[in-house]
Coordinates of C-alpha atoms in Angstrom, one line a residue:
X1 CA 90.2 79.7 117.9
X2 CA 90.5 79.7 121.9
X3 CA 89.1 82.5 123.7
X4 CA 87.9 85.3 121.4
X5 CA 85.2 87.3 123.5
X6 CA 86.3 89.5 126.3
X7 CA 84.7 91.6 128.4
X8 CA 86.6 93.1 131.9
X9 CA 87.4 96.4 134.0
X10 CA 90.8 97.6 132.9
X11 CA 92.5 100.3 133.5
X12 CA 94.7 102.8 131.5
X13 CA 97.1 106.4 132.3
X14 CA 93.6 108.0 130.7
X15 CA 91.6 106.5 133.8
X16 CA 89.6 103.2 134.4
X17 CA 87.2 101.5 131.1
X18 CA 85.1 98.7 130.6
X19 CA 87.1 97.1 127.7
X20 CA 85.1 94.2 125.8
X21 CA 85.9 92.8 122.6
X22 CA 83.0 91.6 120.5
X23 CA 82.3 87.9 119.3
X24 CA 83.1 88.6 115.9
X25 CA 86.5 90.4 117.1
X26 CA 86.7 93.5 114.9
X27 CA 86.9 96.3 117.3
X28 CA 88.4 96.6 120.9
X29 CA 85.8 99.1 122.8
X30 CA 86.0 100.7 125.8
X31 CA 84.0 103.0 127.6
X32 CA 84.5 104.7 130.6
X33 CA 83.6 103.0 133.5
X34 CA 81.6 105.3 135.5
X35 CA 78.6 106.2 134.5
X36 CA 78.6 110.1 133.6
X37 CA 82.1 110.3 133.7
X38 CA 83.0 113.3 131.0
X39 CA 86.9 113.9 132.0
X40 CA 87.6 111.5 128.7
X41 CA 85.8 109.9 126.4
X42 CA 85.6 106.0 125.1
X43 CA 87.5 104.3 122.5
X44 CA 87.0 102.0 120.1
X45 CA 90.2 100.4 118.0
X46 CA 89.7 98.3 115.0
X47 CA 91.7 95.2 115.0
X48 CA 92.7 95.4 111.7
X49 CA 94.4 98.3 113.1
X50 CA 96.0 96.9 115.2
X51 CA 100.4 96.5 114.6
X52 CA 100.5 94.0 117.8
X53 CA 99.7 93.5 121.5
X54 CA 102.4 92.6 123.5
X55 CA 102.4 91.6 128.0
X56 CA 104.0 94.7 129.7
X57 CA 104.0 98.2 129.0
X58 CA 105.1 100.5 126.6
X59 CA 107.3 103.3 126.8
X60 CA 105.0 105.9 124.9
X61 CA 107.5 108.2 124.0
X62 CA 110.0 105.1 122.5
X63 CA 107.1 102.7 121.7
X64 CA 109.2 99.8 122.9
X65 CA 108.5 97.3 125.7
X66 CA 109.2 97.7 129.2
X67 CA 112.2 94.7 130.1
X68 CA 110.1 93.9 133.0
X69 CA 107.4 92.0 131.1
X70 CA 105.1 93.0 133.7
X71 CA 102.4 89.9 133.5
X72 CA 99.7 91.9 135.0
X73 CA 99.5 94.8 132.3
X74 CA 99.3 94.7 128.0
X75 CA 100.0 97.0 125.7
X76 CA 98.4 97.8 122.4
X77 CA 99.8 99.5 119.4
X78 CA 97.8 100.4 116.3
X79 CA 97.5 102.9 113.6
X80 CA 96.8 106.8 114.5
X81 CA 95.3 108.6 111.8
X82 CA 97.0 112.3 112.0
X83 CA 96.0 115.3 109.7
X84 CA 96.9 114.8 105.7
X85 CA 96.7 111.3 105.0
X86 CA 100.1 110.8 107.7
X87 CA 99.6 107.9 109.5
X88 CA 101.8 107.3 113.2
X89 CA 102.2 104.4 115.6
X90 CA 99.7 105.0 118.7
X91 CA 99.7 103.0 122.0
X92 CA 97.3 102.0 124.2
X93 CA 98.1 100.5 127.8
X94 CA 96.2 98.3 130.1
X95 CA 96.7 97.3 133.2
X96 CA 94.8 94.0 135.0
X97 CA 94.3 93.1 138.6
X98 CA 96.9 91.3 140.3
X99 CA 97.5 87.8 140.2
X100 CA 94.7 87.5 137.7
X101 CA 96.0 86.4 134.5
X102 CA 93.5 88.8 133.1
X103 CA 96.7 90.3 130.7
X104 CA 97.6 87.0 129.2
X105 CA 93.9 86.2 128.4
X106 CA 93.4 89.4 126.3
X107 CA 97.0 89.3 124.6
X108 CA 96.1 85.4 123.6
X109 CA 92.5 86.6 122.3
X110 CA 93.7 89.9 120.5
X111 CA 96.6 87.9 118.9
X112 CA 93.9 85.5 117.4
X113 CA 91.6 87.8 116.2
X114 CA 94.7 89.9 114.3
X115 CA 95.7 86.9 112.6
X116 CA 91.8 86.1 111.6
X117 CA 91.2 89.3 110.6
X118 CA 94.6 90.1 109.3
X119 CA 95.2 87.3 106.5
X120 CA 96.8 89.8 103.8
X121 CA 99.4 91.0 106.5
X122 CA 103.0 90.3 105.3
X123 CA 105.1 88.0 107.5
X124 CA 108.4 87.9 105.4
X125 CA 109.9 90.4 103.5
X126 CA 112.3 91.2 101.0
X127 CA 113.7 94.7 101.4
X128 CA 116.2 96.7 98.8
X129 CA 117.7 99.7 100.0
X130 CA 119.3 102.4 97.0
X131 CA 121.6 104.4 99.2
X132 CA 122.6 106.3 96.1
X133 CA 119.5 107.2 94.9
X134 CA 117.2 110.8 95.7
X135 CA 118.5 112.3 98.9
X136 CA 121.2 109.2 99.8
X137 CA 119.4 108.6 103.0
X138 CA 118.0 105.6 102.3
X139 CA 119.4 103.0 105.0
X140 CA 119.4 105.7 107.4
X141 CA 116.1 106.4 106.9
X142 CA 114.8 102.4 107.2
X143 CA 117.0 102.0 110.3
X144 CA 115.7 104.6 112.3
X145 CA 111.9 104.7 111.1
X146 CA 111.4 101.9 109.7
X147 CA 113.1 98.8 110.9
X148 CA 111.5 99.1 114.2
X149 CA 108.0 98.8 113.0
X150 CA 108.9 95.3 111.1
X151 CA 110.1 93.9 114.3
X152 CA 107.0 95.4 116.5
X153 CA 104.5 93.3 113.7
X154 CA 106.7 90.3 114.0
X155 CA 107.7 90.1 110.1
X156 CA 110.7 88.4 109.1
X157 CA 112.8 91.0 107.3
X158 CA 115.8 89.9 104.7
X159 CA 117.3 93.3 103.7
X160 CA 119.4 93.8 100.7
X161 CA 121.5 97.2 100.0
X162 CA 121.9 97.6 96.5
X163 CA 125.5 98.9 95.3
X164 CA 125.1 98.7 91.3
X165 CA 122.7 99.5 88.5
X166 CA 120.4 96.5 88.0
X167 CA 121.3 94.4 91.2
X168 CA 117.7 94.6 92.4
X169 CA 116.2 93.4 89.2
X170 CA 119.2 90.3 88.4
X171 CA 118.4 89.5 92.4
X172 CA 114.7 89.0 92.0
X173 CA 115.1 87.4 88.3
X174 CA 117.4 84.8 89.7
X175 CA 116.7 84.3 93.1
X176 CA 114.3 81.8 95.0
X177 CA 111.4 84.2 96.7
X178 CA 109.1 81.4 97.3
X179 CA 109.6 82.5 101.3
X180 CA 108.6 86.0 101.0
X181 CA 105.6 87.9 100.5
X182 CA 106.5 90.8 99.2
X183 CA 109.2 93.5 97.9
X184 CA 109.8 96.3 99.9
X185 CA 111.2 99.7 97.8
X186 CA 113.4 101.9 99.9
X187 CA 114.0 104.3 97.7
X188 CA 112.5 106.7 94.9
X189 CA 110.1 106.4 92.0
X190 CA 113.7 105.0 89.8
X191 CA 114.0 102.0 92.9
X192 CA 110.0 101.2 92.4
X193 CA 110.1 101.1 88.7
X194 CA 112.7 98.7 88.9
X195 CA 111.3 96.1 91.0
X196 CA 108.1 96.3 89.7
X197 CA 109.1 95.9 86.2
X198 CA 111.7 92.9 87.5
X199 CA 108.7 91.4 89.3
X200 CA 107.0 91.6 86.0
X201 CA 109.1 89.9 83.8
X202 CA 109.7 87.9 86.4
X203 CA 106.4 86.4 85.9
X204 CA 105.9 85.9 82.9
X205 CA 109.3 84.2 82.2
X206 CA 108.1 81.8 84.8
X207 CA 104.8 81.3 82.9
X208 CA 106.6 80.5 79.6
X209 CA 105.5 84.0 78.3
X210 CA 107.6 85.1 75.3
X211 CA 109.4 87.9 75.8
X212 CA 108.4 90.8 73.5
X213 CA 104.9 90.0 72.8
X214 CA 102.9 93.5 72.9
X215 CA 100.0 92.1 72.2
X216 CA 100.1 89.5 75.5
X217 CA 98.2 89.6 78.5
X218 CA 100.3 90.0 81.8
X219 CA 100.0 87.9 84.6
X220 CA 99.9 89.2 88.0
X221 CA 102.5 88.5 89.8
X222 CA 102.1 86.8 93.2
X223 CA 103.9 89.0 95.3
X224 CA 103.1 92.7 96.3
X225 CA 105.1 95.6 96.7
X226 CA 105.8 98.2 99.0
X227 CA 106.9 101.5 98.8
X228 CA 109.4 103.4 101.5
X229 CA 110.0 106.9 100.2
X230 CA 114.1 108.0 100.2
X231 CA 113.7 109.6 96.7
X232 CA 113.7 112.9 95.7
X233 CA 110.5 112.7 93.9
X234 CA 108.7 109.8 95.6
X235 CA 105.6 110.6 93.1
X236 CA 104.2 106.9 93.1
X237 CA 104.6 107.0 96.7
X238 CA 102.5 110.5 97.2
X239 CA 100.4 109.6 94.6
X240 CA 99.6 105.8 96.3
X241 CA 99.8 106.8 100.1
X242 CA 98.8 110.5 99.9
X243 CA 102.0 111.5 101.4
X244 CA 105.8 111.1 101.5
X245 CA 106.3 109.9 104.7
X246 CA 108.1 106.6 106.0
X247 CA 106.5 105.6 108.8
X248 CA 102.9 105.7 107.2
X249 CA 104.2 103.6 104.0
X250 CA 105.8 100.9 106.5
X251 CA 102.1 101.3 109.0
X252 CA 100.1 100.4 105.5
X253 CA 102.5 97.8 104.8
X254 CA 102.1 96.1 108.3
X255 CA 98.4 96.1 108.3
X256 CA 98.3 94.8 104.4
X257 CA 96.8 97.8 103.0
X258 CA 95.9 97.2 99.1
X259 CA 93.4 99.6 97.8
X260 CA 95.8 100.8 94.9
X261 CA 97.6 98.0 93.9
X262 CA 94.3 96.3 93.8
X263 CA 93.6 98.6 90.6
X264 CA 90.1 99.7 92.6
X265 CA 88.0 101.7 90.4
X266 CA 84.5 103.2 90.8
X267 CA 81.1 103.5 89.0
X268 CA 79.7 106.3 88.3
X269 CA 78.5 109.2 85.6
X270 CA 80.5 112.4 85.3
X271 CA 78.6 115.3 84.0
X272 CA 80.4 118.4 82.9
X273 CA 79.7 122.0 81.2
X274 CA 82.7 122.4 78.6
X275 CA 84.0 125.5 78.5
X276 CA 83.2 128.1 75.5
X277 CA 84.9 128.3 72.6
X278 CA 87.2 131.5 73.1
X279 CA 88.6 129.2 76.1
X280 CA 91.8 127.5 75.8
X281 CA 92.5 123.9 74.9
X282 CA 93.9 121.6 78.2
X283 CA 96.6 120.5 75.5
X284 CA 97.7 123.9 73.8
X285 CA 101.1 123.6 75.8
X286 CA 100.6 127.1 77.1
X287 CA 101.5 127.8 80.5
X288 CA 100.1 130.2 83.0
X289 CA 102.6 132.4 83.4
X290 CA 102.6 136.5 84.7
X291 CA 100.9 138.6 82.0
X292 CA 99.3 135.2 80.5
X293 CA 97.1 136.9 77.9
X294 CA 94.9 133.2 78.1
X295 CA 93.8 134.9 81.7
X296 CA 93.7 138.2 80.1
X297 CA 91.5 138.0 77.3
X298 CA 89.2 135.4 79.6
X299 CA 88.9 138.1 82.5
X300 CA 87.9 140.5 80.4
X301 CA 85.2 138.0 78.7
X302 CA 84.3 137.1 82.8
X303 CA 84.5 141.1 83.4
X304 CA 81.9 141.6 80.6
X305 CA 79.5 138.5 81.6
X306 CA 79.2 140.5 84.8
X307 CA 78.2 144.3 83.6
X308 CA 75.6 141.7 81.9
X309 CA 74.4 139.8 84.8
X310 CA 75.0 136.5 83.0
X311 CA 77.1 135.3 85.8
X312 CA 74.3 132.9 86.7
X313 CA 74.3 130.4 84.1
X314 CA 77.5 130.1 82.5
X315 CA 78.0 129.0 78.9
X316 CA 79.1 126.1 77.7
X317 CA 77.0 122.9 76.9
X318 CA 76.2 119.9 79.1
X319 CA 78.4 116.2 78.2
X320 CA 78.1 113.1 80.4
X321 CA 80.6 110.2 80.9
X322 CA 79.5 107.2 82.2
X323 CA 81.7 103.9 83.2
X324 CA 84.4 102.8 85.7
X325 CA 87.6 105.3 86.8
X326 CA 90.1 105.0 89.0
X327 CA 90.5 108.7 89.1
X328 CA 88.7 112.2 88.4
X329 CA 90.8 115.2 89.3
X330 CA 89.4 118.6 89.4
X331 CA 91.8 121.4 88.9
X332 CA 91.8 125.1 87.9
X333 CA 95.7 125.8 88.0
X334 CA 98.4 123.4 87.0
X335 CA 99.0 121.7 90.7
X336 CA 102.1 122.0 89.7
X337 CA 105.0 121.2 92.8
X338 CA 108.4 119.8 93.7
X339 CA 107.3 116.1 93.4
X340 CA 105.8 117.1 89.9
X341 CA 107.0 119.6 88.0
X342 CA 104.5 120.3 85.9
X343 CA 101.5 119.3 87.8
X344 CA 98.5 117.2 87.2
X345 CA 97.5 119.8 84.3
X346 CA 100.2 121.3 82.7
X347 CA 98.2 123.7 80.3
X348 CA 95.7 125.0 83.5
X349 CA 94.8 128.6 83.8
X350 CA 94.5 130.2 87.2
X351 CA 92.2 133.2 86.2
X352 CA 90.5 132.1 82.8
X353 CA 87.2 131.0 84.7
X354 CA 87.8 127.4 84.2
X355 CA 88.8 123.8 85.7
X356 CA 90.8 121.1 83.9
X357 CA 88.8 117.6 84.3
X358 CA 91.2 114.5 84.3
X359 CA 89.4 111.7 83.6
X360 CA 91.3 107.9 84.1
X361 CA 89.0 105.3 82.9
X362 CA 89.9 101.6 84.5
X363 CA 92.9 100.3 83.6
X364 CA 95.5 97.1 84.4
X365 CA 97.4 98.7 87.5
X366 CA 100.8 98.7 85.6
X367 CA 99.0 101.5 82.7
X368 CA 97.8 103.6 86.3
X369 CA 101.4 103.4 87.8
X370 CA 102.8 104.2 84.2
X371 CA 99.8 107.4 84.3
X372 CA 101.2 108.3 87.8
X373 CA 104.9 107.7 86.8
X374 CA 104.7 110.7 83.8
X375 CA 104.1 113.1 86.5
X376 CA 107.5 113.2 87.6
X377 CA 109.1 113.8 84.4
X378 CA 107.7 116.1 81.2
X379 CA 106.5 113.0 79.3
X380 CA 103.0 113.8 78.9
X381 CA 100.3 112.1 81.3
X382 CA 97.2 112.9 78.9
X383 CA 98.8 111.4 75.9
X384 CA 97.5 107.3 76.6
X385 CA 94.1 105.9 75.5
X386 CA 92.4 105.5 79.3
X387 CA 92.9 109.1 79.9
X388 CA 91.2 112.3 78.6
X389 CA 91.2 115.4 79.8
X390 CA 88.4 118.9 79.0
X391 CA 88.3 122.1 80.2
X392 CA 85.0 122.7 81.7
X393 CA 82.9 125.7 83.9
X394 CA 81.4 122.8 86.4
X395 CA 80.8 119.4 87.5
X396 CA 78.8 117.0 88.4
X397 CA 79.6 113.4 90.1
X398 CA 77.3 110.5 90.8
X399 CA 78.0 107.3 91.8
X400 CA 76.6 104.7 90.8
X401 CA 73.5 103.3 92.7
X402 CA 71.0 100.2 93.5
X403 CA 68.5 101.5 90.8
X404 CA 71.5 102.0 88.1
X405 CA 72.2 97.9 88.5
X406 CA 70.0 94.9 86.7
X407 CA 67.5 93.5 89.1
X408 CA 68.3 96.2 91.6
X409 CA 71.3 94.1 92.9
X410 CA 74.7 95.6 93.4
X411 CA 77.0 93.7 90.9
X412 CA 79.5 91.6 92.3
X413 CA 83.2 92.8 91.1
X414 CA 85.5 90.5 90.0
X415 CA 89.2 91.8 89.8
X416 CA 92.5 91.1 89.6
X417 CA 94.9 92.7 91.1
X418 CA 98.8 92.6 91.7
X419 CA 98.5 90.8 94.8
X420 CA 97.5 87.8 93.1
X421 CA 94.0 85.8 93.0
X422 CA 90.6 87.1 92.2
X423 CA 89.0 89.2 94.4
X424 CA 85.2 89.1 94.6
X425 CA 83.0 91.9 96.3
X426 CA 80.5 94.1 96.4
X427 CA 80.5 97.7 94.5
X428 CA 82.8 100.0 96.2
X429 CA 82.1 103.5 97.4
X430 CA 84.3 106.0 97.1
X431 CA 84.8 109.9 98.5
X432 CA 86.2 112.7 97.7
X433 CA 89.8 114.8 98.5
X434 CA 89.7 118.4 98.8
X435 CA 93.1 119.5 98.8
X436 CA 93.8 116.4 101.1
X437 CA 91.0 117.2 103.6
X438 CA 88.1 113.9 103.0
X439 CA 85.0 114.8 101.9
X440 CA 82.4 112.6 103.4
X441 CA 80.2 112.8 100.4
X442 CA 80.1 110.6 97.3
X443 CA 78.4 112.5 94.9
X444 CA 79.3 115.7 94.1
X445 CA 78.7 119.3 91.8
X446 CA 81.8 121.6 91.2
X447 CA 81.7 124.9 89.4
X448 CA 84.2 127.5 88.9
X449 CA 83.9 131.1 90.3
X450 CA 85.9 133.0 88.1
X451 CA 87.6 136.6 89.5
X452 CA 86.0 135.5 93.1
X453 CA 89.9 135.7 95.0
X454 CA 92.0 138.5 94.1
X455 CA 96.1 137.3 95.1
X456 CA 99.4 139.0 96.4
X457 CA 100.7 137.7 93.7
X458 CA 102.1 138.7 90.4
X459 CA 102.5 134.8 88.8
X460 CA 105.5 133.2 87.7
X461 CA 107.8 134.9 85.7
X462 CA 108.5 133.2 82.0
X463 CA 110.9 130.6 82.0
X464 CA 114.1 131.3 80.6
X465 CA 114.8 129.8 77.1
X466 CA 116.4 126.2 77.4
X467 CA 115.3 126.3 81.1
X468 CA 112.3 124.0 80.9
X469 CA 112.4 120.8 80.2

């Protein structure tokens, strides 16, 4: 592997470090190199992280190379984790003593350790651009965001701008992608859904599968996929990512992120108090609108548990859930917003004392993405067999741990995802997202406090007739 440990005085514009990169050449540390020194702290990037290292230095405002190549100084560029999931390109530069070579040592032994370390990175591409679709800003949008990250990471890009209905899918049914790695989606949740199900059948006619065979197993197909929001929903995107935001797609394409599209799901037991009788059903198709008697009646029911002192120990009895999800959502209004229209629970009422719990039981990835997809439309997102849904007074979470396994041994997962080949590895841990700020913990209690807030708000007035979908 040539030189892979590195350890050396550098210095940077945020003062002078001692930079070493360990043996096993997953982080690049520095700290600062006087002892005492408090004017900055250390740093410590993980090169999986890492877009690329290039010799010379970096313009920080343009993030491009300095034409001088200067051999005695290197420049690193990596992911920088902003607030709400966005992801932007940081840089870091370095600068050696002179006549040293020190620049070109670390730039061979970074580059070695992002290619060990980085094996599910992408190096050829196969973009489609929809200029017509969502806001028609598509190509504008991968040119001036987008485009210039590929090049930084060194992939190989073959772009092709769609001008018809169906040209993505008839290019990737006919076409040789034995070169590429994956399909990039510049676009909106329509662009997606079309590659992925093209991809799909792609597969399976390749395999010999008969077409129209509902009761057949899909194969994954080889190749991943990769999502650039243009749309005017981009629901998949938000839902995948946690935001709409090109640059952070392209960042977790570079760096092969794969947590959703390899299906991950989590052990654990959900406990939950179901709400009393005289509460409304998740799937009544009401909707919480200004006068909503559902809040009504249930405030004056709250009102009365009050006078009572009863407050302490709602009713409702006690159910547990135990197995594998790839999502439980938590929410006591309808979430409802411009990506999704009628939210992650339609039915939710904001003052009736109670939470909706959405429950999404492991699935194949394509049932998830066809979950997440029903968000953007009015097609209902409770209505398949891995979901269910229950209006509940609180919650409990726990995950799922060593005393819970045989023989006191984590199991070994085995899954398949869309990116091909069996994965193998240990349980994962997962945390939670509080209206997108991380919660470090994994287990978790939830209960309602109804009439804590009082709003400036009178609620939405009732749709017109023949104005909802």
């Amino acid at each position: 592997m040539g030189e892979t440990f590195l350890r050396s005085p550098l210095r940077t514009p945020r003062g002078r470090f001692l930079v070493s990169l360990p043996p096993r050449g997953e982080f690049l540390l520095g700290t600062p190199e006087l002892v005492g020194q408090t004017s900055d702290q250390g740093f410590c990037i993980p090169v999986q992280e890492m877009v690329a290292v290039r010799l010379g230095a970096a313009s920080e405002a343009k993030q491009v190379l300095d034409p001088r190549g200067d051999e005695n100084c290197f420049t690193v560029f990596f992911v920088r984790r902003e607030k709400q999931e966005r992801w932007s390109l940081g840089s870091l530069e370095f600068t050696t003593p002179p006549q040293s070579r020190m620049a070109i040592r670390w730039v061979n032994a970074l580059q070695t350790w992002i290619c060990h370390h980085g094996v599910t990175r992408p190096k050829s591409l196969l973009v489609f651009i929809n200029p017509a679709g969502g806001r028609k800003r598509a190509m504008e949008i991968y040119q001036d965001q987008v485009a210039s990250l590929f090049a930084l990471a060194g992939i190989h890009v073959h772009v092709v701008e769609t001008c018809r209905a169906d040209e993505a899918r008839d290019y990737i049914m006919q076409q040789d992608l034995c070169s590429f790695d994956g399909l990039v989606s510049v676009g909106g949740d329509g662009t997606f859904n079309e590659l992925m199900h093209a991809l799909i059948d792609r597969t399976q006619q390749k395999a010999g599968r008969l077409e129209g065979d509902v009761d057949m197993e899909l194969l994954a197909p080889r190749l991943r996929i990769g999502i650039i929001p243009a749309g005017s929903t981009d629901c998949i995107c938000f839902a995948t990512v946690g935001i709409n935001d090109p640059i952070t797609s392209a960042l977790h394409i570079i760096i092969g992120a794969k947590a959703v599209l390899g299906n991950q799901s989590y052990k654990g037991t959900v406990e939950f108090q179901v709400a009393g009788t005289e509460a409304a059903n998740p799937r009544d198709q009401t909707r919480c609108r200004s006068g909503c008697l559902v809040c009504s009646e249930s405030s004056k029911h709250l009102l009365a548990q009050c006078e009572e002192e009863k407050l302490s120990e709602p009713e409702g009895e006690w159910q547990k859930v135990q197995g594998r999800f790839l999502a439980v959502n938590v929410t006591c209004m309808s979430s409802a917003c411009p990506k999704s229209p009628e939210g992650l629970s339609p039915c939710a009422h904001l003052a009736d004392g109670t939470a909706d719990l959405i429950l999404v039981h492991e699935c194949s990835m394509f049932s998830f993405l066809r979950h997440l997809n029903r968000h953007t439309n009015c097609s209902d997102q409770f209505d398949l067999p891995f979901v269910s849904v229950h209006r509940v007074r609180a919650v409990r979470f726990t995950s799922a741990k060593l005393e819970d396994y045989e023989d006191g041994e984590p199991a070994v997962q085995e899954r398949k995802g869309l990116c091909g080949g069996i994965c193998q590895q240990e349980e994962p841990v997962s945390c939670w997202s509080c209206d997108g700020e991380t919660l470090s913990h994994t287990d978790i209690s939830i209960r309602v406090h109804g009439r804590l807030i009082h709003l400036f708000a009178r609620g939405i007035e009732q749709v017109p007739m023949g104005g909802s979908c």
